[in-house]
Amino acid sequence: MKNISGFSKLTKQQKIQWLCDTYFPDDKDAFSNFKKYHNADETLQKLHDEFIENTVTNFYLPFAVAPNFVINGKTYTVPMAIEESSIVAAASRAAKYWETRGGFKAEVISTEKNGQVHLMFYGKKADLECFFEKIHSKMLTDAKHITSNMEKRGGGISTLRLVDKTSELANYYQLFASFETLDAMGANFINSCLEQFAETFRQEALKHPEIDGKYEIVMSILSNYVPECLVKVSTSSPVEDLAVAGLSGKEFAEKFVRAIAIANSEVRRATTHNKGIMNGMDAVILATGNDFRAVEAGVHAYAARSGKYQSLTKAHIKDDIFHFEIEVPLALGTVGGLTNLHPLVKTALQILEKPSASELMQIVATVGLAQNFAAVSSLITLGIQKGHMKMHLMNILNQLGASDRQKEQITEYFKDKTVTHSEVVRIFEQTK
């Protein structure tokens, strides 16, 4: 019987014991496997336990750094938290490559975030528009207890307007609000404002018979699609300086541009192309305590804004100069949330020299562009597997239970050879 009542009320020890009894009845090491990943510092462990619900252990990801990122003339060492081999190596390689070619140029285009009160209205549109005009200033005033501190720092509500969406769904309207949240990601701030707008709408509707009883507030929630919170990063180089892996600079540049064109014309390629970009961006977002799921959703929606899912990066050649750029929406924060709680998030932000949210946007987008340059460069020259499998070699050896001696021998053997799983197994058996 795997059903359980009141699981959340059990102590952590009891939760672990239930899991062991239910799913690992014959494994005498199950309990210790859960416990071995607990932090020896009880205060720190308690902090981790309280991040989420029903915590039974910690799930570790490697925390790495990629040095030599030159962005707007400043050099960064970028923290990255991710489990996949070759990503950090690729980012580091691209950073070093462009370091000697002037680095990356980054600019934040805009920083507005948004959210909506979604409502249905079954009366006359003119009545709703008139009502909104009457209560507009009161909605903003009623939200002052939420916005005052943000306003003191220069942020707050940018706009609040009524949007007619009835052409897409019958009777559907929005109270559409834009926000400036400065260095905070601002999710709780935005949602609190939206819920206050909805409450003011309800209270005021009671005084207006043309509105009262003719509407339904469906929900109030921020949007993770933030096309007004944009950052752009670019880099360029004379074509003649791009010679690599037996290709002339001209051949490399032209082949690279064609690879980007393919990602723009074929959704299957675009999906994997953009996934590679997110490999780098997600790793920095996670290391700095930001919500990579929210960013992923918004970025992929942006990639499809034309009605067709396409590449997030662009490349072209003009006057024998190779140009490469990315433009992405990024809603990030450097204060609040885990940034104040998670010790390694604090460490990551310190390594980045305590960036503002705008600066972090530039760093994250730059890593995405670098990651894409490394991936596409590999694809159009030596192929993706040679480098990736080289980095994956240690994972295979750990799966096989190789000793330190075997790891050293086998790594040396594959120094100038292509790594395949079957070949690693064969050499491993020979070294036993």
Coordinates of C-alpha atoms in Angstrom, one line a residue:
M1 CA 0.0 0.0 0.0
K2 CA 1.7 3.2 -1.2
N3 CA -1.0 5.7 -0.1
I4 CA -0.2 7.7 3.0
S5 CA -2.2 10.3 4.9
G6 CA -0.6 13.1 6.8
F7 CA 2.8 12.7 5.2
S8 CA 3.6 16.4 5.5
K9 CA 3.1 16.2 9.3
L10 CA 5.8 13.5 9.7
T11 CA 9.2 14.4 10.9
K12 CA 12.0 14.3 8.2
Q13 CA 13.3 11.1 9.8
Q14 CA 9.8 9.5 9.6
K15 CA 9.4 10.6 6.0
I16 CA 12.7 9.0 5.0
Q17 CA 11.8 5.8 6.9
W18 CA 8.5 5.6 5.1
L19 CA 10.2 5.9 1.8
C20 CA 12.7 3.2 2.7
D21 CA 10.0 0.8 4.0
T22 CA 7.8 1.4 1.0
Y23 CA 10.2 1.6 -1.9
F24 CA 13.5 0.0 -0.7
P25 CA 12.4 -2.8 1.6
D26 CA 15.4 -5.0 0.7
D27 CA 18.1 -2.2 0.6
K28 CA 19.8 -1.9 4.0
D29 CA 21.7 1.2 2.8
A30 CA 18.6 3.1 1.7
F31 CA 18.3 5.2 4.8
S32 CA 21.9 6.1 4.9
N33 CA 21.8 7.0 1.2
F34 CA 19.2 9.7 2.0
K35 CA 21.2 10.9 5.0
K36 CA 24.6 11.0 3.4
Y37 CA 23.6 14.1 1.4
H38 CA 22.6 16.0 4.4
N39 CA 24.8 19.0 5.4
A40 CA 26.8 18.4 8.5
D41 CA 26.1 22.0 9.5
E42 CA 22.6 21.6 11.1
T43 CA 21.8 25.3 10.8
L44 CA 22.5 25.2 7.1
Q45 CA 20.6 22.0 6.6
K46 CA 17.6 23.5 8.4
L47 CA 17.8 26.4 5.9
H48 CA 17.7 24.0 2.9
D49 CA 14.9 22.0 4.5
E50 CA 12.7 25.1 4.6
F51 CA 13.2 26.1 1.0
I52 CA 10.5 23.7 -0.2
E53 CA 8.0 21.2 1.3
N54 CA 8.5 17.5 2.3
T55 CA 12.3 17.8 2.1
V56 CA 14.0 14.4 2.7
T57 CA 17.6 15.2 1.5
N58 CA 19.6 17.5 -0.7
F59 CA 20.1 17.1 -4.4
Y60 CA 23.5 18.4 -5.4
L61 CA 24.5 19.9 -8.7
P62 CA 28.1 20.7 -9.6
F63 CA 29.0 24.4 -9.1
A64 CA 31.6 25.5 -11.7
V65 CA 33.0 28.7 -13.1
A66 CA 33.8 29.8 -16.6
P67 CA 36.5 32.5 -16.7
N68 CA 37.6 35.1 -19.2
F69 CA 34.2 36.6 -20.2
V70 CA 34.9 40.1 -21.5
I71 CA 31.7 42.0 -21.5
N72 CA 31.7 45.8 -22.3
G73 CA 35.4 45.8 -21.5
K74 CA 35.0 44.2 -18.1
T75 CA 36.3 40.7 -17.4
Y76 CA 34.0 38.3 -15.5
T77 CA 34.4 34.8 -14.0
V78 CA 30.9 33.4 -14.4
P79 CA 29.5 30.8 -12.0
M80 CA 27.5 27.9 -13.5
A81 CA 25.4 25.2 -11.8
I82 CA 24.6 22.3 -14.2
E83 CA 24.9 18.5 -14.4
E84 CA 25.7 18.1 -18.1
S85 CA 29.3 17.6 -19.2
S86 CA 31.0 19.8 -21.8
I87 CA 28.8 22.9 -21.2
V88 CA 31.2 24.7 -18.9
A89 CA 34.1 23.7 -21.1
A90 CA 32.3 25.0 -24.2
A91 CA 31.4 28.3 -22.5
S92 CA 35.0 28.8 -21.3
R93 CA 36.4 28.0 -24.7
A94 CA 34.1 30.5 -26.4
A95 CA 34.9 33.2 -23.8
K96 CA 38.6 32.7 -24.3
Y97 CA 38.2 32.8 -28.1
W98 CA 36.3 36.1 -28.1
E99 CA 38.5 37.6 -25.3
T100 CA 41.3 38.1 -27.9
R101 CA 38.8 39.5 -30.4
G102 CA 37.4 42.4 -28.4
G103 CA 35.0 40.4 -26.2
F104 CA 31.2 40.9 -26.2
K105 CA 29.1 44.1 -26.3
A106 CA 25.9 44.0 -24.3
E107 CA 23.1 46.4 -23.7
V108 CA 19.8 46.3 -21.8
I109 CA 17.1 47.5 -24.1
S110 CA 14.2 47.6 -21.6
T111 CA 13.4 46.3 -18.2
E112 CA 9.6 46.3 -17.8
K113 CA 7.8 43.2 -16.5
N114 CA 4.1 42.6 -16.8
G115 CA 1.0 40.8 -15.4
Q116 CA -2.7 40.7 -15.9
V117 CA -6.0 40.5 -14.1
H118 CA -7.9 38.1 -16.4
L119 CA -11.7 38.7 -16.4
M120 CA -14.8 37.9 -18.3
F121 CA -17.4 40.7 -18.9
Y122 CA -20.9 40.0 -20.2
G123 CA -22.2 43.5 -20.5
K124 CA -21.6 46.4 -22.9
K125 CA -17.9 47.1 -23.7
A126 CA -18.6 50.8 -23.4
D127 CA -19.8 50.4 -19.9
L128 CA -16.7 48.5 -18.9
E129 CA -14.4 51.1 -20.5
C130 CA -16.2 53.9 -18.7
F131 CA -16.0 52.0 -15.4
F132 CA -12.3 51.3 -15.8
E133 CA -11.7 55.0 -16.4
K134 CA -13.5 55.9 -13.2
I135 CA -11.7 53.4 -11.0
H136 CA -8.2 53.6 -12.6
S137 CA -6.7 56.1 -10.2
K138 CA -8.3 54.3 -7.2
M139 CA -6.8 51.0 -8.2
L140 CA -3.4 52.6 -8.2
T141 CA -4.1 54.4 -4.9
D142 CA -5.3 51.2 -3.2
A143 CA -2.1 49.5 -4.2
K144 CA 0.1 52.2 -2.6
H145 CA 0.7 50.1 0.5
I146 CA 2.4 47.5 -1.7
T147 CA 4.2 49.9 -4.1
S148 CA 5.5 52.6 -1.8
N149 CA 8.8 51.0 -0.9
M150 CA 9.5 50.0 -4.5
E151 CA 8.6 53.6 -5.6
K152 CA 11.1 55.0 -3.2
R153 CA 13.8 53.1 -5.0
G154 CA 12.6 54.3 -8.4
G155 CA 10.4 51.4 -9.4
G156 CA 6.7 50.6 -9.2
I157 CA 3.7 50.4 -11.6
S158 CA 4.5 51.8 -15.0
T159 CA 1.1 51.4 -16.7
L160 CA -2.3 50.0 -16.0
R161 CA -4.8 49.7 -18.9
L162 CA -7.9 47.7 -20.0
V163 CA -7.2 45.4 -22.9
D164 CA -10.0 44.0 -25.1
K165 CA -9.2 40.3 -26.0
T166 CA -12.7 39.4 -27.2
S167 CA -11.5 38.7 -30.7
E168 CA -9.5 35.8 -29.3
L169 CA -12.0 34.6 -26.6
A170 CA -15.6 35.7 -26.2
N171 CA -16.2 38.2 -23.4
Y172 CA -12.5 38.1 -22.4
Y173 CA -10.7 41.3 -21.1
Q174 CA -7.6 42.0 -19.2
L175 CA -6.4 44.6 -16.7
F176 CA -2.9 44.8 -18.2
A177 CA -0.2 46.2 -15.9
S178 CA 3.5 46.9 -16.5
F179 CA 6.0 47.1 -13.7
E180 CA 9.6 48.2 -13.0
T181 CA 11.1 46.1 -10.2
L182 CA 14.7 47.2 -10.4
D183 CA 17.1 44.6 -8.9
A184 CA 14.3 42.4 -7.7
M185 CA 12.8 39.7 -9.9
G186 CA 9.5 41.0 -8.5
A187 CA 7.1 38.1 -8.8
N188 CA 5.6 38.5 -5.4
F189 CA 5.4 42.2 -5.8
I190 CA 3.6 42.0 -9.1
N191 CA 1.2 39.3 -8.0
S192 CA 0.3 41.3 -4.9
C193 CA -0.4 44.4 -7.0
L194 CA -2.6 42.4 -9.4
E195 CA -4.6 40.9 -6.6
Q196 CA -5.2 44.3 -5.2
F197 CA -6.4 45.6 -8.6
A198 CA -8.9 42.7 -8.7
E199 CA -10.1 43.5 -5.2
T200 CA -10.6 47.2 -5.9
F201 CA -12.5 46.2 -9.1
R202 CA -14.8 44.0 -7.1
Q203 CA -15.5 46.6 -4.4
E204 CA -16.1 49.4 -6.9
A205 CA -18.3 47.1 -9.1
L206 CA -20.8 46.9 -6.2
K207 CA -21.6 50.6 -6.8
H208 CA -22.2 50.2 -10.5
P209 CA -25.2 48.1 -11.6
E210 CA -24.0 48.1 -15.2
I211 CA -20.9 46.2 -14.0
D212 CA -22.0 44.3 -10.9
G213 CA -23.1 40.7 -11.6
K214 CA -21.9 40.9 -15.2
Y215 CA -18.3 40.0 -14.7
E216 CA -16.1 37.2 -13.4
I217 CA -12.5 37.7 -12.2
V218 CA -10.9 34.5 -13.5
M219 CA -7.3 35.0 -12.1
S220 CA -4.6 37.5 -11.3
I221 CA -1.1 36.5 -12.2
L222 CA 2.2 37.8 -13.6
S223 CA 3.4 36.8 -17.1
N224 CA 6.7 35.1 -17.7
Y225 CA 6.6 36.4 -21.3
V226 CA 8.5 39.7 -20.9
P227 CA 9.3 41.0 -24.4
E228 CA 9.7 44.5 -22.8
C229 CA 12.5 43.2 -20.6
L230 CA 15.1 42.8 -23.3
V231 CA 18.8 42.4 -23.5
K232 CA 21.0 42.3 -26.6
V233 CA 24.5 40.9 -26.9
S234 CA 26.8 41.0 -30.0
T235 CA 30.3 40.2 -31.1
S236 CA 32.1 40.6 -34.3
S237 CA 35.4 39.9 -36.0
P238 CA 37.1 40.3 -39.4
V239 CA 36.4 37.1 -41.4
E240 CA 40.0 36.5 -42.0
D241 CA 40.6 36.0 -38.2
L242 CA 38.1 33.1 -38.0
A243 CA 40.2 30.3 -39.5
V244 CA 39.6 27.1 -37.5
A245 CA 39.9 23.4 -37.9
G246 CA 41.1 23.4 -41.5
L247 CA 38.6 25.9 -42.6
S248 CA 39.6 29.4 -43.9
G249 CA 38.0 32.3 -42.1
K250 CA 35.7 32.9 -45.0
E251 CA 34.6 29.2 -45.2
F252 CA 34.0 29.1 -41.4
A253 CA 32.0 32.3 -41.4
E254 CA 29.8 31.4 -44.4
K255 CA 29.2 27.9 -43.0
F256 CA 28.3 29.4 -39.6
V257 CA 25.8 31.8 -41.2
R258 CA 24.2 29.0 -43.1
A259 CA 23.9 27.0 -39.9
I260 CA 21.9 29.8 -38.3
A261 CA 19.8 30.1 -41.4
I262 CA 18.9 26.5 -41.1
A263 CA 17.8 27.1 -37.4
N264 CA 15.6 29.8 -38.7
S265 CA 14.0 27.7 -41.4
E266 CA 13.6 24.4 -39.6
V267 CA 11.8 24.2 -36.2
R268 CA 13.3 20.8 -35.3
R269 CA 16.8 22.3 -35.6
A270 CA 15.7 25.6 -34.0
T271 CA 14.6 23.7 -30.9
T272 CA 17.9 22.0 -30.3
H273 CA 19.8 25.1 -31.4
N274 CA 18.0 27.2 -28.7
K275 CA 18.3 24.4 -26.1
G276 CA 22.0 24.7 -26.5
I277 CA 21.7 28.4 -25.8
M278 CA 19.7 27.7 -22.6
N279 CA 22.4 25.2 -21.5
G280 CA 24.6 28.2 -20.7
M281 CA 21.9 30.6 -19.6
D282 CA 20.1 28.2 -17.3
A283 CA 23.4 27.3 -15.6
V284 CA 24.1 30.9 -14.6
I285 CA 20.4 31.6 -13.8
L286 CA 20.4 28.6 -11.4
A287 CA 23.7 29.5 -9.8
T288 CA 22.5 33.0 -9.1
G289 CA 19.2 31.8 -7.5
N290 CA 16.9 32.9 -10.3
D291 CA 13.9 31.0 -11.8
F292 CA 15.2 29.2 -14.8
R293 CA 11.8 27.7 -15.6
A294 CA 10.3 31.2 -15.9
V295 CA 13.1 32.3 -18.1
E296 CA 12.9 29.2 -20.3
A297 CA 9.1 29.7 -20.9
G298 CA 9.5 33.4 -21.8
V299 CA 12.6 32.8 -24.0
H300 CA 10.9 30.1 -26.0
A301 CA 7.8 32.1 -26.4
Y302 CA 9.9 35.0 -27.7
A303 CA 11.6 32.6 -30.2
A304 CA 8.1 32.0 -31.6
R305 CA 6.9 35.6 -31.6
S306 CA 6.7 35.8 -35.4
G307 CA 4.3 32.8 -35.5
K308 CA 7.1 30.4 -36.3
Y309 CA 9.7 29.1 -33.8
Q310 CA 13.1 30.3 -34.8
S311 CA 16.7 30.8 -33.7
L312 CA 17.4 33.2 -30.8
T313 CA 20.7 34.1 -32.4
K314 CA 21.5 35.9 -35.7
A315 CA 24.7 35.9 -37.8
H316 CA 25.7 37.7 -41.0
I317 CA 28.7 38.9 -42.9
K318 CA 29.0 42.5 -44.0
D319 CA 32.1 44.1 -45.6
D320 CA 34.2 41.0 -44.6
I321 CA 33.2 41.4 -40.9
F322 CA 31.4 38.5 -39.2
H323 CA 28.6 39.6 -36.9
F324 CA 26.9 37.4 -34.3
E325 CA 24.2 38.4 -31.8
I326 CA 21.4 37.4 -29.5
E327 CA 18.4 39.3 -28.2
V328 CA 16.4 37.7 -25.4
P329 CA 13.8 38.6 -22.7
L330 CA 15.2 38.0 -19.2
A331 CA 13.4 38.8 -16.0
L332 CA 16.1 38.4 -13.3
G333 CA 16.8 39.6 -9.8
T334 CA 19.9 40.1 -7.6
V335 CA 18.0 40.9 -4.4
G336 CA 15.2 39.0 -2.6
G337 CA 14.3 35.3 -2.8
L338 CA 17.1 32.8 -2.6
T339 CA 19.7 35.6 -3.2
N340 CA 19.4 36.4 0.5
L341 CA 19.2 32.8 1.7
H342 CA 21.3 30.4 -0.3
P343 CA 25.0 30.5 0.7
L344 CA 26.2 29.5 -2.8
V345 CA 23.9 32.0 -4.5
K346 CA 25.6 34.7 -2.4
T347 CA 28.9 33.2 -3.4
A348 CA 27.9 33.3 -7.1
L349 CA 26.9 36.9 -6.9
Q350 CA 30.1 37.8 -5.1
I351 CA 32.1 36.1 -7.9
L352 CA 30.2 38.3 -10.3
E353 CA 31.1 41.3 -8.1
K354 CA 27.5 41.9 -6.9
P355 CA 25.9 42.8 -10.2
S356 CA 22.7 44.8 -10.6
A357 CA 19.8 42.9 -12.3
S358 CA 20.5 44.7 -15.6
E359 CA 24.2 43.7 -15.4
L360 CA 23.1 40.1 -14.7
M361 CA 20.9 40.2 -17.7
Q362 CA 23.9 41.1 -19.8
I363 CA 26.0 38.4 -18.3
V364 CA 23.4 35.6 -18.7
A365 CA 22.7 36.6 -22.4
T366 CA 26.4 36.7 -23.1
V367 CA 26.9 33.2 -21.8
G368 CA 24.0 32.1 -24.0
L369 CA 25.6 33.6 -27.1
A370 CA 29.0 32.1 -26.2
Q371 CA 27.4 28.7 -25.7
N372 CA 25.8 28.9 -29.1
F373 CA 29.0 30.0 -30.8
A374 CA 30.8 27.0 -29.3
A375 CA 28.1 24.5 -30.2
V376 CA 27.6 25.7 -33.8
S377 CA 31.4 25.9 -34.3
S378 CA 31.7 22.3 -33.3
L379 CA 28.8 21.2 -35.4
I380 CA 30.2 22.7 -38.6
T381 CA 33.8 21.6 -38.1
L382 CA 34.6 18.5 -36.0
G383 CA 31.1 17.5 -35.0
I384 CA 29.5 17.7 -31.6
Q385 CA 30.3 14.3 -30.3
K386 CA 34.1 14.5 -30.3
G387 CA 34.3 17.3 -27.7
H388 CA 31.2 16.2 -25.8
M389 CA 32.3 12.6 -25.4
K390 CA 35.7 13.7 -24.3
M391 CA 34.0 15.6 -21.4
H392 CA 31.6 12.7 -20.8
L393 CA 34.5 10.2 -20.5
M394 CA 34.7 10.6 -16.7
N395 CA 31.0 9.9 -16.3
I396 CA 31.4 6.6 -18.2
L397 CA 34.4 5.6 -16.0
N398 CA 32.5 6.4 -12.9
Q399 CA 29.6 4.3 -14.1
L400 CA 32.0 1.4 -14.6
G401 CA 33.5 1.9 -11.2
A402 CA 37.0 2.6 -12.5
S403 CA 39.7 3.1 -9.9
D404 CA 41.9 6.2 -9.9
R405 CA 44.6 4.3 -11.6
Q406 CA 42.3 3.1 -14.4
K407 CA 40.9 6.7 -14.9
E408 CA 44.4 8.0 -15.3
Q409 CA 45.4 5.2 -17.8
I410 CA 42.2 5.4 -19.8
T411 CA 42.1 9.2 -20.0
E412 CA 45.7 9.2 -21.3
Y413 CA 44.7 6.5 -23.9
F414 CA 41.9 8.7 -25.3
K415 CA 43.9 11.8 -25.4
D416 CA 44.2 11.6 -29.2
K417 CA 41.3 9.2 -29.9
T418 CA 37.6 9.5 -30.4
V419 CA 35.6 8.5 -27.3
T420 CA 32.8 6.0 -27.7
H421 CA 31.0 4.1 -24.9
S422 CA 31.8 0.7 -26.3
E423 CA 35.5 1.6 -26.8
V424 CA 35.7 2.9 -23.2
V425 CA 34.2 -0.4 -21.9
R426 CA 36.7 -2.4 -24.0
I427 CA 39.7 -0.5 -22.7
F428 CA 38.3 -0.6 -19.2
E429 CA 38.1 -4.4 -19.3
Q430 CA 41.7 -4.6 -20.5
T431 CA 43.0 -2.5 -17.6
K432 CA 41.3 -4.6 -14.8

